[in-house]
PDB file of C-alpha atoms in Angstrom:
ATOM      1  CA  MET A 274     106.503 -12.704  32.566  1.00 40.00           C
ATOM      2  CA  ALA A 275     108.727 -15.086  30.558  1.00 41.00           C
ATOM      3  CA  GLU A 276     112.056 -12.795  31.258  1.00 41.00           C
ATOM      4  CA  THR A 277     110.869 -13.345  35.124  1.00 42.00           C
ATOM      5  CA  ALA A 278     110.795 -16.937  34.444  1.00 39.00           C
ATOM      6  CA  ALA A 279     114.039 -17.452  32.981  1.00 44.00           C
ATOM      7  CA  ARG A 280     115.462 -15.492  35.592  1.00 46.00           C
ATOM      8  CA  ARG A 281     113.737 -17.865  38.304  1.00 52.00           C
ATOM      9  CA  THR A 282     115.733 -21.057  39.234  1.00 70.00           C
ATOM     10  CA  GLY A 283     114.262 -24.235  40.512  1.00 84.00           C
ATOM     11  CA  ARG A 284     112.102 -26.844  39.098  1.00 95.00           C
ATOM     12  CA  LEU A 285     109.179 -26.527  37.084  1.00 97.00           C
ATOM     13  CA  ALA A 286     105.870 -27.869  38.396  1.00 96.00           C
ATOM     14  CA  VAL A 287     102.868 -28.381  36.395  1.00 96.00           C
ATOM     15  CA  ILE A 288      99.237 -28.432  38.383  1.00 93.00           C
ATOM     16  CA  ALA A 289      97.295 -30.750  36.197  1.00 93.00           C
ATOM     17  CA  GLY A 290      93.536 -30.610  35.824  1.00 90.00           C
ATOM     18  CA  SER A 291      91.252 -32.502  33.595  1.00 90.00           C
ATOM     19  CA  GLY A 292      92.084 -33.364  29.546  1.00 90.00           C
ATOM     20  CA  MET A 293      95.130 -34.196  27.602  1.00 92.00           C
ATOM     21  CA  LEU A 294      96.765 -30.580  28.343  1.00 94.00           C
ATOM     22  CA  PRO A 295      98.636 -31.320  31.273  1.00 94.00           C
ATOM     23  CA  VAL A 296     100.233 -34.640  29.842  1.00 95.00           C
ATOM     24  CA  PHE A 297     101.353 -32.426  26.462  1.00 95.00           C
ATOM     25  CA  VAL A 298     102.678 -29.859  29.037  1.00 96.00           C
ATOM     26  CA  ALA A 299     104.629 -32.188  31.235  1.00 97.00           C
ATOM     27  CA  GLU A 300     105.828 -33.933  27.985  1.00 96.00           C
ATOM     28  CA  ALA A 301     107.037 -30.642  26.356  1.00 95.00           C
ATOM     29  CA  ALA A 302     108.763 -29.919  29.563  1.00 96.00           C
ATOM     30  CA  ARG A 303     111.020 -33.275  29.729  1.00 96.00           C
ATOM     31  CA  ALA A 304     111.967 -32.809  26.301  1.00 95.00           C
ATOM     32  CA  ALA A 305     113.188 -29.178  26.790  1.00 94.00           C
ATOM     33  CA  GLY A 306     115.588 -31.213  29.479  1.00 95.00           C
ATOM     34  CA  GLU A 307     113.175 -30.643  32.312  1.00 94.00           C
ATOM     35  CA  ASN A 308     111.921 -32.843  35.491  1.00 95.00           C
ATOM     36  CA  PRO A 309     108.801 -31.722  36.087  1.00 97.00           C
ATOM     37  CA  PHE A 310     106.977 -32.151  39.394  1.00 97.00           C
ATOM     38  CA  VAL A 311     102.864 -33.004  38.473  1.00 97.00           C
ATOM     39  CA  PHE A 312     100.385 -31.840  41.237  1.00 95.00           C
ATOM     40  CA  ARG A 313      97.073 -34.233  40.342  1.00 95.00           C
ATOM     41  CA  LEU A 314      94.105 -32.070  41.170  1.00 90.00           C
ATOM     42  CA  LYS A 315      92.184 -34.763  43.144  1.00 89.00           C
ATOM     43  CA  ASP A 316      88.716 -35.574  41.683  1.00 86.00           C
ATOM     44  CA  GLU A 317      89.987 -33.252  38.452  1.00 89.00           C
ATOM     45  CA  ALA A 318      92.835 -35.330  36.806  1.00 92.00           C
ATOM     46  CA  ASP A 319      91.993 -37.836  34.766  1.00 92.00           C
ATOM     47  CA  GLN A 320      95.074 -38.812  32.763  1.00 93.00           C
ATOM     48  CA  ARG A 321      97.922 -41.143  34.165  1.00 91.00           C
ATOM     49  CA  PHE A 322     101.158 -39.790  35.160  1.00 96.00           C
ATOM     50  CA  GLU A 323     102.971 -42.828  36.385  1.00 93.00           C
ATOM     51  CA  ALA A 324     106.228 -41.738  34.239  1.00 94.00           C
ATOM     52  CA  PHE A 325     106.721 -38.229  36.157  1.00 97.00           C
ATOM     53  CA  ASP A 326     107.183 -37.486  39.873  1.00 95.00           C
ATOM     54  CA  GLY A 327     104.203 -36.212  41.473  1.00 96.00           C
ATOM     55  CA  VAL A 328     101.343 -36.287  44.044  1.00 94.00           C
ATOM     56  CA  SER A 329      97.974 -35.621  44.526  1.00 94.00           C
ATOM     57  CA  ILE A 330      96.678 -32.594  45.909  1.00 91.00           C
ATOM     58  CA  GLY A 331      93.093 -30.959  47.170  1.00 87.00           C
ATOM     59  CA  VAL A 332      92.046 -27.963  44.769  1.00 81.00           C
ATOM     60  CA  GLY A 333      91.649 -25.627  48.156  1.00 78.00           C
ATOM     61  CA  ASP A 334      94.974 -27.317  49.816  1.00 84.00           C
ATOM     62  CA  MET A 335      97.126 -24.256  49.165  1.00 81.00           C
ATOM     63  CA  ALA A 336      99.029 -24.797  52.610  1.00 84.00           C
ATOM     64  CA  GLY A 337      99.964 -28.579  51.465  1.00 88.00           C
ATOM     65  CA  LEU A 338     101.103 -27.065  47.681  1.00 88.00           C
ATOM     66  CA  SER A 339     103.298 -24.519  49.880  1.00 89.00           C
ATOM     67  CA  ALA A 340     104.926 -27.147  51.736  1.00 90.00           C
ATOM     68  CA  LEU A 341     105.454 -29.275  48.604  1.00 93.00           C
ATOM     69  CA  LEU A 342     106.778 -26.102  46.177  1.00 93.00           C
ATOM     70  CA  LYS A 343     109.496 -25.630  49.050  1.00 93.00           C
ATOM     71  CA  ALA A 344     110.122 -29.315  49.744  1.00 94.00           C
ATOM     72  CA  LYS A 345     110.627 -30.079  45.929  1.00 95.00           C
ATOM     73  CA  GLY A 346     112.643 -26.628  44.940  1.00 94.00           C
ATOM     74  CA  ILE A 347     110.075 -25.636  42.824  1.00 95.00           C
ATOM     75  CA  GLY A 348     110.664 -22.023  41.269  1.00 95.00           C
ATOM     76  CA  ARG A 349     108.087 -22.008  38.440  1.00 96.00           C
ATOM     77  CA  VAL A 350     104.520 -23.109  38.189  1.00 95.00           C
ATOM     78  CA  VAL A 351     102.400 -24.075  35.281  1.00 96.00           C
ATOM     79  CA  MET A 352      98.460 -24.362  35.471  1.00 92.00           C
ATOM     80  CA  SER A 353      96.946 -26.753  33.091  1.00 93.00           C
ATOM     81  CA  GLY A 354      94.035 -28.877  32.368  1.00 90.00           C
ATOM     82  CA  GLY A 355      90.145 -28.354  33.392  1.00 84.00           C
ATOM     83  CA  VAL A 356      88.803 -27.684  36.835  1.00 79.00           C
ATOM     84  CA  ARG A 357      84.917 -28.595  36.955  1.00 72.00           C
ATOM     85  CA  ARG A 358      84.254 -27.507  40.467  1.00 68.00           C
ATOM     86  CA  ARG A 359      85.260 -24.844  43.158  1.00 59.00           C
ATOM     87  CA  PRO A 360      86.247 -26.128  46.635  1.00 56.00           C
ATOM     88  CA  HIS A 361      83.997 -25.957  49.140  1.00 56.00           C
ATOM     89  CA  PHE A 362      84.933 -24.148  52.668  1.00 49.00           C
ATOM     90  CA  GLY A 363      85.765 -26.940  54.224  1.00 53.00           C
ATOM     91  CA  GLU A 364      88.636 -28.038  51.572  1.00 56.00           C
ATOM     92  CA  ILE A 365      90.485 -24.938  51.878  1.00 58.00           C
ATOM     93  CA  HIS A 366      93.642 -25.173  53.841  1.00 57.00           C
ATOM     94  CA  VAL A 367      96.069 -22.176  53.925  1.00 59.00           C
ATOM     95  CA  ASN A 368      99.170 -20.938  55.466  1.00 61.00           C
ATOM     96  CA  LEU A 369     100.439 -17.613  56.545  1.00 54.00           C
ATOM     97  CA  ARG A 370     101.512 -16.417  53.231  1.00 60.00           C
ATOM     98  CA  SER A 371      98.185 -16.711  51.972  1.00 59.00           C
ATOM     99  CA  ILE A 372      95.889 -16.096  55.164  1.00 54.00           C
ATOM    100  CA  LEU A 373      95.902 -12.301  54.611  1.00 54.00           C
ATOM    101  CA  LYS A 374      94.154 -12.669  51.199  1.00 56.00           C
ATOM    102  CA  LEU A 375      91.823 -15.251  52.588  1.00 54.00           C
ATOM    103  CA  PRO A 376      88.633 -13.189  52.277  1.00 57.00           C
ATOM    104  CA  SER A 377      88.771 -11.506  49.374  1.00 60.00           C
ATOM    105  CA  ALA A 378      89.782 -15.364  47.981  1.00 55.00           C
ATOM    106  CA  LEU A 379      86.582 -16.522  49.431  1.00 53.00           C
ATOM    107  CA  ARG A 380      84.298 -13.790  47.519  1.00 58.00           C
ATOM    108  CA  THR A 381      86.031 -14.478  44.531  1.00 54.00           C
ATOM    109  CA  LEU A 382      85.364 -17.993  44.983  1.00 54.00           C
ATOM    110  CA  LEU A 383      81.801 -17.255  45.880  1.00 53.00           C
ATOM    111  CA  ALA A 384      80.427 -14.742  42.962  1.00 56.00           C
ATOM    112  CA  GLY A 385      83.663 -14.308  40.793  1.00 58.00           C
ATOM    113  CA  GLY A 386      84.065 -15.537  37.231  1.00 59.00           C
ATOM    114  CA  ASP A 387      86.299 -17.981  35.990  1.00 63.00           C
ATOM    115  CA  ASP A 388      88.857 -15.526  35.368  1.00 63.00           C
ATOM    116  CA  ALA A 389      88.510 -13.650  38.372  1.00 65.00           C
ATOM    117  CA  VAL A 390      88.843 -17.089  40.129  1.00 69.00           C
ATOM    118  CA  LEU A 391      92.167 -17.929  38.006  1.00 74.00           C
ATOM    119  CA  THR A 392      93.407 -14.365  38.494  1.00 74.00           C
ATOM    120  CA  MET A 393      93.328 -15.079  42.022  1.00 75.00           C
ATOM    121  CA  VAL A 394      94.695 -18.536  41.965  1.00 80.00           C
ATOM    122  CA  ILE A 395      98.151 -17.092  40.098  1.00 82.00           C
ATOM    123  CA  LYS A 396      98.081 -14.955  43.029  1.00 81.00           C
ATOM    124  CA  LEU A 397      97.874 -17.159  45.681  1.00 80.00           C
ATOM    125  CA  ILE A 398     100.385 -19.167  43.967  1.00 85.00           C
ATOM    126  CA  GLU A 399     103.020 -16.327  43.746  1.00 86.00           C
ATOM    127  CA  ALA A 400     102.738 -15.350  47.262  1.00 83.00           C
ATOM    128  CA  GLN A 401     104.603 -18.821  47.761  1.00 84.00           C
ATOM    129  CA  GLY A 402     107.681 -17.219  46.047  1.00 87.00           C
ATOM    130  CA  VAL A 403     107.265 -19.147  42.591  1.00 92.00           C
ATOM    131  CA  ASP A 404     106.574 -17.728  39.232  1.00 94.00           C
ATOM    132  CA  VAL A 405     103.438 -18.660  37.205  1.00 94.00           C
ATOM    133  CA  VAL A 406     103.991 -19.090  33.921  1.00 95.00           C
ATOM    134  CA  GLY A 407     101.661 -20.118  30.787  1.00 94.00           C
ATOM    135  CA  ALA A 408     101.473 -23.469  29.389  1.00 95.00           C
ATOM    136  CA  GLN A 409     101.989 -21.927  25.867  1.00 95.00           C
ATOM    137  CA  GLU A 410     105.670 -20.940  27.425  1.00 94.00           C
ATOM    138  CA  ILE A 411     106.448 -24.421  28.043  1.00 95.00           C
ATOM    139  CA  ALA A 412     104.759 -26.101  24.869  1.00 95.00           C
ATOM    140  CA  PRO A 413     104.790 -23.123  22.185  1.00 94.00           C
ATOM    141  CA  GLY A 414     103.923 -25.911  19.578  1.00 93.00           C
ATOM    142  CA  LEU A 415     100.518 -26.167  20.994  1.00 95.00           C
ATOM    143  CA  LEU A 416      99.495 -22.513  19.680  1.00 96.00           C
ATOM    144  CA  ALA A 417      97.114 -21.932  16.773  1.00 96.00           C
ATOM    145  CA  THR A 418      98.508 -19.847  13.715  1.00 96.00           C
ATOM    146  CA  THR A 419      96.467 -17.556  11.791  1.00 96.00           C
ATOM    147  CA  GLY A 420      94.487 -19.016   8.721  1.00 95.00           C
ATOM    148  CA  PRO A 421      93.645 -22.847   7.853  1.00 96.00           C
ATOM    149  CA  LEU A 422      95.159 -25.365   9.821  1.00 97.00           C
ATOM    150  CA  GLY A 423      93.568 -28.482   7.957  1.00 96.00           C
ATOM    151  CA  ALA A 424      92.651 -29.524   4.289  1.00 97.00           C
ATOM    152  CA  HIS A 425      89.407 -27.563   4.316  1.00 98.00           C
ATOM    153  CA  ARG A 426      88.828 -23.739   3.891  1.00 97.00           C
ATOM    154  CA  PRO A 427      85.883 -21.220   5.148  1.00 97.00           C
ATOM    155  CA  GLY A 428      83.682 -19.847   2.822  1.00 96.00           C
ATOM    156  CA  ASP A 429      82.369 -16.740   2.425  1.00 95.00           C
ATOM    157  CA  ASP A 430      79.191 -17.395   4.577  1.00 96.00           C
ATOM    158  CA  ASP A 431      81.917 -19.213   6.982  1.00 97.00           C
ATOM    159  CA  ARG A 432      83.840 -15.817   7.217  1.00 96.00           C
ATOM    160  CA  ARG A 433      80.654 -13.922   7.569  1.00 96.00           C
ATOM    161  CA  ASP A 434      80.087 -16.231  10.512  1.00 97.00           C
ATOM    162  CA  ILE A 435      83.512 -16.049  11.856  1.00 97.00           C
ATOM    163  CA  GLN A 436      82.701 -12.268  12.317  1.00 96.00           C
ATOM    164  CA  THR A 437      79.715 -12.319  13.955  1.00 97.00           C
ATOM    165  CA  ALA A 438      80.643 -15.161  16.374  1.00 97.00           C
ATOM    166  CA  ALA A 439      83.876 -13.365  17.019  1.00 96.00           C
ATOM    167  CA  LYS A 440      82.228 -10.220  18.113  1.00 96.00           C
ATOM    168  CA  ALA A 441      79.647 -12.304  20.421  1.00 97.00           C
ATOM    169  CA  ALA A 442      82.658 -14.210  22.072  1.00 97.00           C
ATOM    170  CA  GLU A 443      84.620 -11.005  22.236  1.00 95.00           C
ATOM    171  CA  VAL A 444      81.535  -9.126  24.405  1.00 96.00           C
ATOM    172  CA  LEU A 445      81.166 -12.489  26.814  1.00 95.00           C
ATOM    173  CA  GLY A 446      84.912 -12.659  27.268  1.00 94.00           C
ATOM    174  CA  ARG A 447      84.556  -9.147  28.668  1.00 93.00           C
ATOM    175  CA  LEU A 448      81.874 -10.302  31.195  1.00 92.00           C
ATOM    176  CA  ASP A 449      83.857 -13.080  32.035  1.00 88.00           C
ATOM    177  CA  VAL A 450      81.469 -15.985  31.383  1.00 90.00           C
ATOM    178  CA  GLY A 451      83.067 -18.023  28.539  1.00 91.00           C
ATOM    179  CA  GLN A 452      84.926 -18.116  25.359  1.00 95.00           C
ATOM    180  CA  GLY A 453      83.096 -19.575  22.950  1.00 97.00           C
ATOM    181  CA  ALA A 454      80.258 -18.875  20.631  1.00 98.00           C
ATOM    182  CA  VAL A 455      78.457 -19.911  17.605  1.00 98.00           C
ATOM    183  CA  SER A 456      76.888 -18.461  14.607  1.00 98.00           C
ATOM    184  CA  VAL A 457      74.706 -19.869  11.891  1.00 97.00           C
ATOM    185  CA  GLY A 458      73.514 -17.831   8.857  1.00 96.00           C
ATOM    186  CA  GLY A 459      75.065 -14.589  10.692  1.00 95.00           C
ATOM    187  CA  ARG A 460      72.872 -15.171  14.002  1.00 96.00           C
ATOM    188  CA  ILE A 461      73.955 -16.271  17.010  1.00 98.00           C
ATOM    189  CA  VAL A 462      72.651 -19.490  18.305  1.00 97.00           C
ATOM    190  CA  ALA A 463      74.788 -20.579  21.324  1.00 98.00           C
ATOM    191  CA  LEU A 464      76.900 -18.939  23.897  1.00 97.00           C
ATOM    192  CA  GLU A 465      79.470 -20.780  26.100  1.00 96.00           C
ATOM    193  CA  GLY A 466      78.474 -20.809  30.041  1.00 90.00           C
ATOM    194  CA  VAL A 467      80.013 -22.223  32.534  1.00 84.00           C
ATOM    195  CA  GLU A 468      78.805 -26.091  30.839  1.00 89.00           C
ATOM    196  CA  GLY A 469      81.752 -25.534  28.833  1.00 91.00           C
ATOM    197  CA  THR A 470      82.370 -26.032  24.831  1.00 95.00           C
ATOM    198  CA  ASP A 471      81.311 -29.514  24.119  1.00 95.00           C
ATOM    199  CA  ARG A 472      78.125 -29.078  26.107  1.00 95.00           C
ATOM    200  CA  MET A 473      77.325 -26.050  24.488  1.00 97.00           C
ATOM    201  CA  LEU A 474      78.286 -27.899  21.196  1.00 98.00           C
ATOM    202  CA  LYS A 475      75.250 -30.905  22.114  1.00 97.00           C
ATOM    203  CA  ARG A 476      73.085 -28.046  22.825  1.00 97.00           C
ATOM    204  CA  VAL A 477      73.699 -26.827  18.991  1.00 97.00           C
ATOM    205  CA  ALA A 478      72.752 -30.365  17.824  1.00 97.00           C
ATOM    206  CA  GLU A 479      69.735 -30.623  19.826  1.00 96.00           C
ATOM    207  CA  LEU A 480      68.462 -27.186  18.751  1.00 96.00           C
ATOM    208  CA  ARG A 481      69.259 -28.305  15.215  1.00 95.00           C
ATOM    209  CA  ALA A 482      67.105 -31.597  15.717  1.00 95.00           C
ATOM    210  CA  GLU A 483      64.333 -29.759  17.001  1.00 95.00           C
ATOM    211  CA  GLY A 484      64.331 -27.233  13.983  1.00 94.00           C
ATOM    212  CA  ARG A 485      65.121 -24.556  16.176  1.00 94.00           C
ATOM    213  CA  ILE A 486      68.124 -23.888  13.881  1.00 94.00           C
ATOM    214  CA  SER A 487      68.240 -23.976  10.159  1.00 88.00           C
ATOM    215  CA  SER A 488      69.299 -26.946   8.315  1.00 87.00           C
ATOM    216  CA  ARG A 489      70.534 -25.331   5.089  1.00 91.00           C
ATOM    217  CA  ARG A 490      73.032 -23.053   7.121  1.00 95.00           C
ATOM    218  CA  LYS A 491      75.964 -25.035   8.723  1.00 97.00           C
ATOM    219  CA  GLY A 492      77.495 -22.235  11.219  1.00 97.00           C
ATOM    220  CA  VAL A 493      80.820 -21.931  12.716  1.00 98.00           C
ATOM    221  CA  LEU A 494      81.898 -22.188  16.262  1.00 98.00           C
ATOM    222  CA  VAL A 495      84.436 -19.507  17.427  1.00 98.00           C
ATOM    223  CA  LYS A 496      86.654 -19.683  20.463  1.00 98.00           C
ATOM    224  CA  LEU A 497      88.535 -16.482  22.093  1.00 97.00           C
ATOM    225  CA  CYS A 498      90.589 -15.685  24.655  1.00 94.00           C
ATOM    226  CA  LYS A 499      89.101 -13.065  27.053  1.00 92.00           C
ATOM    227  CA  PRO A 500      90.266  -9.639  26.536  1.00 92.00           C
ATOM    228  CA  GLN A 501      91.249  -9.291  30.492  1.00 89.00           C
ATOM    229  CA  GLN A 502      92.561 -12.525  30.613  1.00 89.00           C
ATOM    230  CA  ASP A 503      95.694 -13.401  32.176  1.00 88.00           C
ATOM    231  CA  VAL A 504      97.214 -15.762  29.404  1.00 91.00           C
ATOM    232  CA  ARG A 505      99.056 -17.749  32.295  1.00 91.00           C
ATOM    233  CA  ALA A 506      95.808 -19.780  32.744  1.00 86.00           C
ATOM    234  CA  ASP A 507      93.007 -21.286  30.827  1.00 87.00           C
ATOM    235  CA  LEU A 508      93.625 -20.118  27.480  1.00 93.00           C
ATOM    236  CA  PRO A 509      90.825 -21.228  24.482  1.00 95.00           C
ATOM    237  CA  THR A 510      91.675 -25.056  23.932  1.00 95.00           C
ATOM    238  CA  VAL A 511      90.032 -27.062  21.123  1.00 97.00           C
ATOM    239  CA  GLY A 512      90.860 -31.115  20.436  1.00 95.00           C
ATOM    240  CA  LEU A 513      89.217 -34.221  19.250  1.00 96.00           C
ATOM    241  CA  SER A 514      85.878 -33.798  21.207  1.00 96.00           C
ATOM    242  CA  THR A 515      85.696 -30.119  19.531  1.00 97.00           C
ATOM    243  CA  VAL A 516      85.710 -31.718  16.294  1.00 98.00           C
ATOM    244  CA  ALA A 517      83.480 -34.703  17.076  1.00 98.00           C
ATOM    245  CA  GLU A 518      80.601 -32.220  19.096  1.00 98.00           C
ATOM    246  CA  ALA A 519      81.374 -29.735  15.843  1.00 98.00           C
ATOM    247  CA  SER A 520      80.710 -32.358  13.362  1.00 98.00           C
ATOM    248  CA  HIS A 521      77.734 -33.932  14.985  1.00 97.00           C
ATOM    249  CA  ALA A 522      76.006 -29.884  15.521  1.00 98.00           C
ATOM    250  CA  GLY A 523      76.251 -29.785  11.968  1.00 97.00           C
ATOM    251  CA  LEU A 524      78.953 -26.802  11.834  1.00 98.00           C
ATOM    252  CA  ALA A 525      81.259 -26.128   8.997  1.00 98.00           C
ATOM    253  CA  GLY A 526      84.263 -25.509  11.236  1.00 98.00           C
ATOM    254  CA  ILE A 527      85.995 -24.146  13.992  1.00 98.00           C
ATOM    255  CA  ALA A 528      87.933 -20.935  14.587  1.00 98.00           C
ATOM    256  CA  VAL A 529      90.237 -20.054  17.719  1.00 98.00           C
ATOM    257  CA  GLU A 530      92.325 -17.293  18.218  1.00 97.00           C
ATOM    258  CA  SER A 531      95.852 -17.653  16.963  1.00 96.00           C
ATOM    259  CA  GLY A 532      98.564 -17.312  18.899  1.00 95.00           C
ATOM    260  CA  ARG A 533      96.241 -17.181  22.162  1.00 95.00           C
ATOM    261  CA  ALA A 534      94.351 -20.635  21.857  1.00 96.00           C
ATOM    262  CA  LEU A 535      95.500 -24.146  22.095  1.00 96.00           C
ATOM    263  CA  ILE A 536      94.911 -27.080  19.753  1.00 96.00           C
ATOM    264  CA  ILE A 537      95.414 -30.461  21.471  1.00 93.00           C
ATOM    265  CA  GLU A 538      96.855 -33.498  19.766  1.00 92.00           C
ATOM    266  CA  ARG A 539      96.944 -31.399  16.706  1.00 94.00           C
ATOM    267  CA  GLU A 540      97.879 -34.108  13.826  1.00 95.00           C
ATOM    268  CA  ALA A 541      95.278 -36.237  14.725  1.00 96.00           C
ATOM    269  CA  MET A 542      92.516 -33.511  15.447  1.00 97.00           C
ATOM    270  CA  LEU A 543      93.185 -32.199  11.959  1.00 97.00           C
ATOM    271  CA  ALA A 544      93.201 -35.484  10.763  1.00 98.00           C
ATOM    272  CA  ALA A 545      89.910 -36.005  11.947  1.00 98.00           C
ATOM    273  CA  ALA A 546      88.367 -32.616  10.902  1.00 98.00           C
ATOM    274  CA  ASP A 547      89.710 -33.226   7.305  1.00 98.00           C
ATOM    275  CA  GLU A 548      87.766 -36.158   7.387  1.00 98.00           C
ATOM    276  CA  ALA A 549      84.490 -34.752   8.692  1.00 98.00           C
ATOM    277  CA  GLY A 550      84.688 -32.174   5.949  1.00 98.00           C
ATOM    278  CA  LEU A 551      85.366 -29.362   8.977  1.00 98.00           C
ATOM    279  CA  PHE A 552      87.903 -26.287   8.412  1.00 98.00           C
ATOM    280  CA  VAL A 553      89.985 -25.388  11.716  1.00 98.00           C
ATOM    281  CA  CYS A 554      91.437 -22.495  11.255  1.00 97.00           C
ATOM    282  CA  GLY A 555      93.248 -19.289  13.203  1.00 97.00           C
ATOM    283  CA  VAL A 556      92.133 -15.619  13.444  1.00 96.00           C
ATOM    284  CA  ASP A 557      93.684 -12.585  14.470  1.00 93.00           C
ATOM    285  CA  LEU A 558      91.529  -9.765  16.158  1.00 87.00           C
ATOM    286  CA  GLY A 559      94.256  -7.321  14.788  1.00 80.00           C
ATOM    287  CA  LEU A 560      93.590  -8.008  11.360  1.00 77.00           C
ATOM    288  CA  PRO A 561      91.005  -6.278   9.101  1.00 70.00           C
ATOM    289  CA  GLY A 562      88.056  -7.680   7.261  1.00 67.00           C
ATOM    290  CA  ASP A 563      87.678 -11.330   7.856  1.00 72.00           C
ATOM    291  CA  LEU A 564      90.425 -11.976  10.585  1.00 79.00           C
ATOM    292  CA  MET A 565      92.794 -14.077   8.461  1.00 72.00           C
TER     293      MET A 565
END
């Protein structure tokens, strides 16, 4: 895909959902000499993009997106940031290039998991004659590397929790449900659903306060890319809020998939983790043993 994008002429566009990731992607593109155009998704994008050329657009407005892609000479699109809700039927506007895909697209929106929806969106965008590229291609410095990333390292109990949670997260991903799992003392205590990672961690904190989770054992959050996932969209992402919620939940640390997960505000996030006494590490599912 990267080679195709390299051959494609035309401007880069950033489709911006919620969170800081779209800002980092747009800034990385500009630093590389690009002049990115930002599509701010209505009711989703929550950052300011005044420094960039762009427009606000509805989540389901494929016709408007297609017209602007052509008008702005855009040849590549990167999807970044969160999207909390799926568009209602009345918000969906299609053009001739995507109308043939509408029946299957509607079925996917109604019944498909997040990965299925994102794959469908990528196909609809590519039908407009542009390439979809991954955020990691534009901002490779955000990718997690293998091993401990901060001052703290996982102990033996933590490594066992990493292995347990990684197995659960992989199964969860195959079901197209979520990307994260929490293991405490070798026991899976939480799986990520549509609520997202931060709210899952809040639930862990509540369970801990209620005595449903051991207060003597800390535990680990693991986030993995879904095995079948198209890596051009929705890579696992962690940042400052993840550290705050993991600390509040009493966890020992956070493990993400190296090369297939993004770390937002890396320096600030690792500094916060160091201060809170949490480890942050990248794991490689291809490695035997403790994955590091």
